[in-house]
PDB file of C-alpha atoms in Angstrom:
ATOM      1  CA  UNK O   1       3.084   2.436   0.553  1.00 75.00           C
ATOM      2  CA  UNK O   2       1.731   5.483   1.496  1.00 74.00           C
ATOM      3  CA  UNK O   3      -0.356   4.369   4.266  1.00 79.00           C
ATOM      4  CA  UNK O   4       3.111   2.652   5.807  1.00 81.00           C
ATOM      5  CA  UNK O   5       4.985   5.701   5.800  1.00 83.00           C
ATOM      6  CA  UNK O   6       1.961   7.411   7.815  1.00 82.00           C
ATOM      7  CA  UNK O   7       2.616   4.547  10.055  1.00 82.00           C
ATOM      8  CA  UNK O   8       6.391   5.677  10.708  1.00 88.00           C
ATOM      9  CA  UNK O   9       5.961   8.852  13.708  1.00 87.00           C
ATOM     10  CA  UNK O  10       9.343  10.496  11.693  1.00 87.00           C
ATOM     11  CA  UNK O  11       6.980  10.953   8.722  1.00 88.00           C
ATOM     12  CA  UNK O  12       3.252  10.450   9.616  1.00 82.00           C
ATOM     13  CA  UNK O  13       2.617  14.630   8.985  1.00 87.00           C
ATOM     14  CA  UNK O  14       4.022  15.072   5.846  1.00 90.00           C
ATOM     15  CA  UNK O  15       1.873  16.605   3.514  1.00 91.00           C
ATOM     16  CA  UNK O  16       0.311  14.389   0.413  1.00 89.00           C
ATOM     17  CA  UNK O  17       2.944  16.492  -1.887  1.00 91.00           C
ATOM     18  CA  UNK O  18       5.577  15.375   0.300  1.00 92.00           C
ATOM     19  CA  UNK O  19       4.853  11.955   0.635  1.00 90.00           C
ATOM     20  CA  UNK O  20       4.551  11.421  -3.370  1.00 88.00           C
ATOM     21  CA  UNK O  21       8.075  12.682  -3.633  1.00 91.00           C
ATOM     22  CA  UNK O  22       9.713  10.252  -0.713  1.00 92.00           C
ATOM     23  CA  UNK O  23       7.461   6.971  -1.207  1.00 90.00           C
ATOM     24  CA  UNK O  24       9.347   5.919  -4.746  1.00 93.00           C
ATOM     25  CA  UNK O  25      12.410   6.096  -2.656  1.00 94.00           C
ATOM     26  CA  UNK O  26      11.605   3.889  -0.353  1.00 94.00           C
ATOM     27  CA  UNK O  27      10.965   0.143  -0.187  1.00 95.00           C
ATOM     28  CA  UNK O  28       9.290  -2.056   2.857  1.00 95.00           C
ATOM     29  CA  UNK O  29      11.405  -4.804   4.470  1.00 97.00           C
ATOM     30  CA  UNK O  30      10.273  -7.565   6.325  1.00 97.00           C
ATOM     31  CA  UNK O  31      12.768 -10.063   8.123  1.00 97.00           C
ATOM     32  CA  UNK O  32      11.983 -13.409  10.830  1.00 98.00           C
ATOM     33  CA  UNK O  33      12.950 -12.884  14.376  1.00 98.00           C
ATOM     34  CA  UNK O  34      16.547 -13.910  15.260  1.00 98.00           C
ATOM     35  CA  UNK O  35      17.972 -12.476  11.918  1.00 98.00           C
ATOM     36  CA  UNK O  36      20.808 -10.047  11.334  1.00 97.00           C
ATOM     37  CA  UNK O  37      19.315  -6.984   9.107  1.00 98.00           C
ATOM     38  CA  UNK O  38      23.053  -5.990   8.733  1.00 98.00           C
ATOM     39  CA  UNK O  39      26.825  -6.094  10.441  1.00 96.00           C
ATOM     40  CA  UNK O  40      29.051  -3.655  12.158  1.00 96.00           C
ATOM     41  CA  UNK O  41      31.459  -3.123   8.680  1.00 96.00           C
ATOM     42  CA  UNK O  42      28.971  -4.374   6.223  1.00 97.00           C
ATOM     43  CA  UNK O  43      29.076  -1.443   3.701  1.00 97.00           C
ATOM     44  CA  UNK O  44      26.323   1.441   4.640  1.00 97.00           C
ATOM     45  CA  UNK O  45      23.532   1.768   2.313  1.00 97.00           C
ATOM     46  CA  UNK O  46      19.973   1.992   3.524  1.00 97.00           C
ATOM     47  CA  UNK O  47      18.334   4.016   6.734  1.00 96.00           C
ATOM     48  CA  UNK O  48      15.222   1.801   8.137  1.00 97.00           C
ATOM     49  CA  UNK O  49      12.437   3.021   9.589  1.00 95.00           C
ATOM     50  CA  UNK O  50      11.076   0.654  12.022  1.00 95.00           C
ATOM     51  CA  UNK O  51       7.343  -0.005  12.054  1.00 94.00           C
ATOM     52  CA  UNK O  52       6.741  -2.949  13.945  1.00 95.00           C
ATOM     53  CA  UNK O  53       8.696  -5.340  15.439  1.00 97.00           C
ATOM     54  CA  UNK O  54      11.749  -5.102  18.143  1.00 98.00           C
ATOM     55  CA  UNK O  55      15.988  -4.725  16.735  1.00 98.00           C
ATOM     56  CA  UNK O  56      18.773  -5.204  18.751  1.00 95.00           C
ATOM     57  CA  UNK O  57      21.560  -2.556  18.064  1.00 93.00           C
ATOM     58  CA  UNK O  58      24.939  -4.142  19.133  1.00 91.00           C
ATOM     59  CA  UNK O  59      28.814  -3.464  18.865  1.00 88.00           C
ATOM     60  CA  UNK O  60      32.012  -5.070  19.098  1.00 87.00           C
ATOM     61  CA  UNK O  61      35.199  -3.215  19.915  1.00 83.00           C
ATOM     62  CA  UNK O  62      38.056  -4.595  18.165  1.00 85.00           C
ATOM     63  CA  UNK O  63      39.273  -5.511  21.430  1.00 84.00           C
ATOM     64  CA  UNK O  64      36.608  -6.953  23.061  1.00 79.00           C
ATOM     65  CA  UNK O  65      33.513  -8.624  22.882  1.00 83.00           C
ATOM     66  CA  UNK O  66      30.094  -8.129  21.509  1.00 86.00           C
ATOM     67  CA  UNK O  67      27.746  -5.776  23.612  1.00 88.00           C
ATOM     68  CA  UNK O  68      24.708  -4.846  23.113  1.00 88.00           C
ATOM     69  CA  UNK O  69      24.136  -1.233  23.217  1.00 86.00           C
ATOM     70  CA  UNK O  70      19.893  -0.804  23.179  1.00 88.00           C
ATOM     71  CA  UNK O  71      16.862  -2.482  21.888  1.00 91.00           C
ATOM     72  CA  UNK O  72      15.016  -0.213  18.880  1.00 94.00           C
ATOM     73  CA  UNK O  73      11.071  -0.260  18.786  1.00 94.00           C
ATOM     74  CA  UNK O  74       8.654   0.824  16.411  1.00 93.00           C
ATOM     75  CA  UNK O  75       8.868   4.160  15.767  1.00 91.00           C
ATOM     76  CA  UNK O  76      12.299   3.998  16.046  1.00 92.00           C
ATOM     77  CA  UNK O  77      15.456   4.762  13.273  1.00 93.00           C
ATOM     78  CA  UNK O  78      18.425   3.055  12.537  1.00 95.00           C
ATOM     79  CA  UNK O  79      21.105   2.357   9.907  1.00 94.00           C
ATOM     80  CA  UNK O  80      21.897   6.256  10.170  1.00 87.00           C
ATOM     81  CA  UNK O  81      25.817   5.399   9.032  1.00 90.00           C
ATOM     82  CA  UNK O  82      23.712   5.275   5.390  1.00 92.00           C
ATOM     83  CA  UNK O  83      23.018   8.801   5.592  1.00 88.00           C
ATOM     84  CA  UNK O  84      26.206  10.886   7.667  1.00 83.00           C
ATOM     85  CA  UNK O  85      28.882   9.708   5.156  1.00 77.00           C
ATOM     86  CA  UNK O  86      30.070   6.391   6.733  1.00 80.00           C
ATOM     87  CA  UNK O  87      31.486   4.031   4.336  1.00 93.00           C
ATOM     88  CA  UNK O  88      29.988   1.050   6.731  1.00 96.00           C
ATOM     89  CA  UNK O  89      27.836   0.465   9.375  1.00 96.00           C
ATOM     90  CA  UNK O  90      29.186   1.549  12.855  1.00 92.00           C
ATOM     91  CA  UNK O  91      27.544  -1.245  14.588  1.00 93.00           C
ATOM     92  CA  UNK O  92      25.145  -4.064  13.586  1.00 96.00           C
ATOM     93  CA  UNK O  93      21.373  -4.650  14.206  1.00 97.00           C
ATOM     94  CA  UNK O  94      19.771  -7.949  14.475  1.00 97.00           C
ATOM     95  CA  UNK O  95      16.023  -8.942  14.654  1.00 98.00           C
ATOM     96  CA  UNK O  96      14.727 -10.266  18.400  1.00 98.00           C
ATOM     97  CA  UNK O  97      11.107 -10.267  17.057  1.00 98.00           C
ATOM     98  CA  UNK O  98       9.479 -10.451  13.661  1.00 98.00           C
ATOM     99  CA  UNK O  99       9.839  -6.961  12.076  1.00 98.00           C
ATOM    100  CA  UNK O 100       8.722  -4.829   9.019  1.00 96.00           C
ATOM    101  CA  UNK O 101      10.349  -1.756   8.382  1.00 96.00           C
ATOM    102  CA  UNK O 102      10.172   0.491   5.324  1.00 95.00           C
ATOM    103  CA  UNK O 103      14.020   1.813   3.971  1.00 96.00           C
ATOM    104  CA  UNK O 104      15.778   4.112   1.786  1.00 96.00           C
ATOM    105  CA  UNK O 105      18.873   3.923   0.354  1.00 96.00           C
ATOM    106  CA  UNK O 106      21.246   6.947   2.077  1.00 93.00           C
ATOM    107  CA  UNK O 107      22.544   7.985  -1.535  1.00 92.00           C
ATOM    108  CA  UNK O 108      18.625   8.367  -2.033  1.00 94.00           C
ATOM    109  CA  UNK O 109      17.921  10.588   0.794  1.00 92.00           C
ATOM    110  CA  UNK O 110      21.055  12.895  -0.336  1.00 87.00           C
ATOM    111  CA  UNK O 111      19.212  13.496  -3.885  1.00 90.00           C
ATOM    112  CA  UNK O 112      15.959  14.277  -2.051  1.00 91.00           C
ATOM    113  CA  UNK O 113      17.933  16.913  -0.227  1.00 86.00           C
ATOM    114  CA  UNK O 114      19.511  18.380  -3.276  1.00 86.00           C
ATOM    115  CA  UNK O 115      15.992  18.036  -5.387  1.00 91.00           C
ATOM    116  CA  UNK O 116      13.339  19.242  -2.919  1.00 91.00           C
ATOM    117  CA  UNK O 117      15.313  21.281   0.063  1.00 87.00           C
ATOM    118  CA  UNK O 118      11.937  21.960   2.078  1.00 89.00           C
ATOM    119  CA  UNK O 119      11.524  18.301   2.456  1.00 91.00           C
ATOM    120  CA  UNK O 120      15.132  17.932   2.891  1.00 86.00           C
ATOM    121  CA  UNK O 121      15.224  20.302   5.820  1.00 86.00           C
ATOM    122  CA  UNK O 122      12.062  18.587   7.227  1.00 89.00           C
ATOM    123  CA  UNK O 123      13.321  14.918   7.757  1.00 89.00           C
ATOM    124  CA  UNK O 124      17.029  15.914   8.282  1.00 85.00           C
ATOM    125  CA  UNK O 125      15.843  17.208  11.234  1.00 86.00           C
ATOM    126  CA  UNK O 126      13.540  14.824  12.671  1.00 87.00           C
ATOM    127  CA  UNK O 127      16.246  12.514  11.727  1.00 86.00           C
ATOM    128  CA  UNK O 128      18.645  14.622  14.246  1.00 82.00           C
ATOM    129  CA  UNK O 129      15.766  13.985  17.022  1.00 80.00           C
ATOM    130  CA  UNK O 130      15.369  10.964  16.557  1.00 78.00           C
ATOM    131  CA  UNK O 131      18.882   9.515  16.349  1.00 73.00           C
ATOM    132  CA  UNK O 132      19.983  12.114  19.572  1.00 65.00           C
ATOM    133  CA  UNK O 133      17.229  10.967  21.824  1.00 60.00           C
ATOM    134  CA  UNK O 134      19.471   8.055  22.407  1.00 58.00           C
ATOM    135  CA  UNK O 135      22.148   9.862  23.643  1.00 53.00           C
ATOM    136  CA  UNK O 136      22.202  12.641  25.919  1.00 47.00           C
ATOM    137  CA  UNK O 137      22.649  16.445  24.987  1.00 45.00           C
ATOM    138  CA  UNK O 138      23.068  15.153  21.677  1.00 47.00           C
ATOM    139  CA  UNK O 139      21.093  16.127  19.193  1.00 53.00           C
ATOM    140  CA  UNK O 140      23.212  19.454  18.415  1.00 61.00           C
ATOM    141  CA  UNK O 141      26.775  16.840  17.575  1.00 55.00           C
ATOM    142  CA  UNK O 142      24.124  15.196  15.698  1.00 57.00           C
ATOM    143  CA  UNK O 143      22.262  17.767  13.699  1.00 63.00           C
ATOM    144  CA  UNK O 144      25.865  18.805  12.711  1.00 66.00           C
ATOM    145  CA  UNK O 145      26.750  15.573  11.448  1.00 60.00           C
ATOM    146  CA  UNK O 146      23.755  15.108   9.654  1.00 67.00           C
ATOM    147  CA  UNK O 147      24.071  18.674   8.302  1.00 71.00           C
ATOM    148  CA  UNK O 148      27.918  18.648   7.255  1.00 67.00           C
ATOM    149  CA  UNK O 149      27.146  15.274   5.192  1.00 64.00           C
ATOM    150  CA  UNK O 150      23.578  15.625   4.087  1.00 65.00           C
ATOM    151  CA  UNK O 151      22.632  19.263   4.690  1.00 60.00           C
ATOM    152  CA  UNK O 152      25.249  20.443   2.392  1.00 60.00           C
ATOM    153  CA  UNK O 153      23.236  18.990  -0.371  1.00 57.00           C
ATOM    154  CA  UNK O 154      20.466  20.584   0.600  1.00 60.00           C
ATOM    155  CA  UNK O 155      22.189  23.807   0.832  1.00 53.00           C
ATOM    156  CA  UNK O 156      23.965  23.492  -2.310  1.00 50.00           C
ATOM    157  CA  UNK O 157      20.230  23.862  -4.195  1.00 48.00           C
ATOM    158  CA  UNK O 158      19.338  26.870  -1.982  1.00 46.00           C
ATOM    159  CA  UNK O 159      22.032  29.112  -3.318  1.00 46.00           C
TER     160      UNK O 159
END
């Protein structure tokens, strides 16, 4: 596993101390081309990591139809609903290619934050630059987001 997660650019620098905390949190996924990983509404649990492979991250407005939105590479993050408080996923992703990707469940990541801060601190915010670099002038809405619903674990220990 440990190899894997140096594969993923969000964590690839961690230190070895690091990585033995995260890697019994997370789990690798594999899934066929043409496949949906999960559905706007499905209930939010896990935050993927993509490692190889190509996703395509789409939405449907209640009012209209299905459009898709971009097309995630490895290297890339999504699921994030899992990990900012959302009771569901905001959109849905779907497999164009073969892909592996190695996951954590969001209610995971929280307990990392509240159990070892440093580390915490560390992917929260790569997490924040990676999920803003798909919007612009973004990644300060999103650091808050991330901070208000995970961060507050993580500050919770620190006091």
């Amino acid at each position: 596993m440990l190899e894997r997660v140096r594969q993923i650019p969000l964590l690839h620098d961690l230190s070895n101390e690091q990585l033995k905390q995260l890697a019994p949190l997370l789990e690798v996924f594999t899934c066929p081309a043409d496949q949906a990983i999960f559905d706007q509404g499905e209930p939010a649990e896990y935050l993927y990591f993509l490692i190889t492979g190509i996703v395509v991250l789409h939405y449907k407005p209640y009012d209209g139809t299905r459009m898709v939105l971009t097309r995630l590479h490895a290297g890339d993050v999504f699921g994030w609903s899992s990990v900012v408080g959302g009771s569901v996923y905001a959109s849905g992703i779907c497999s164009e290619t073969k892909i592996e990707a190695v996951r954590i469940r969001g209610k995971d990541l929280q307990k990392l934050c509240r159990d070892h801060h440093d580390l915490g601190t560390v992917i929260l915010d790569r997490l924040a630059d990676a999920v803003s670099g798909r919007w612009q002038n973004s990644r300060k809405q999103v650091q808050t987001i991330l901070n208000r619903n995970l961060g507050e674990n993580c500050d919770s220990q620190s006091k």
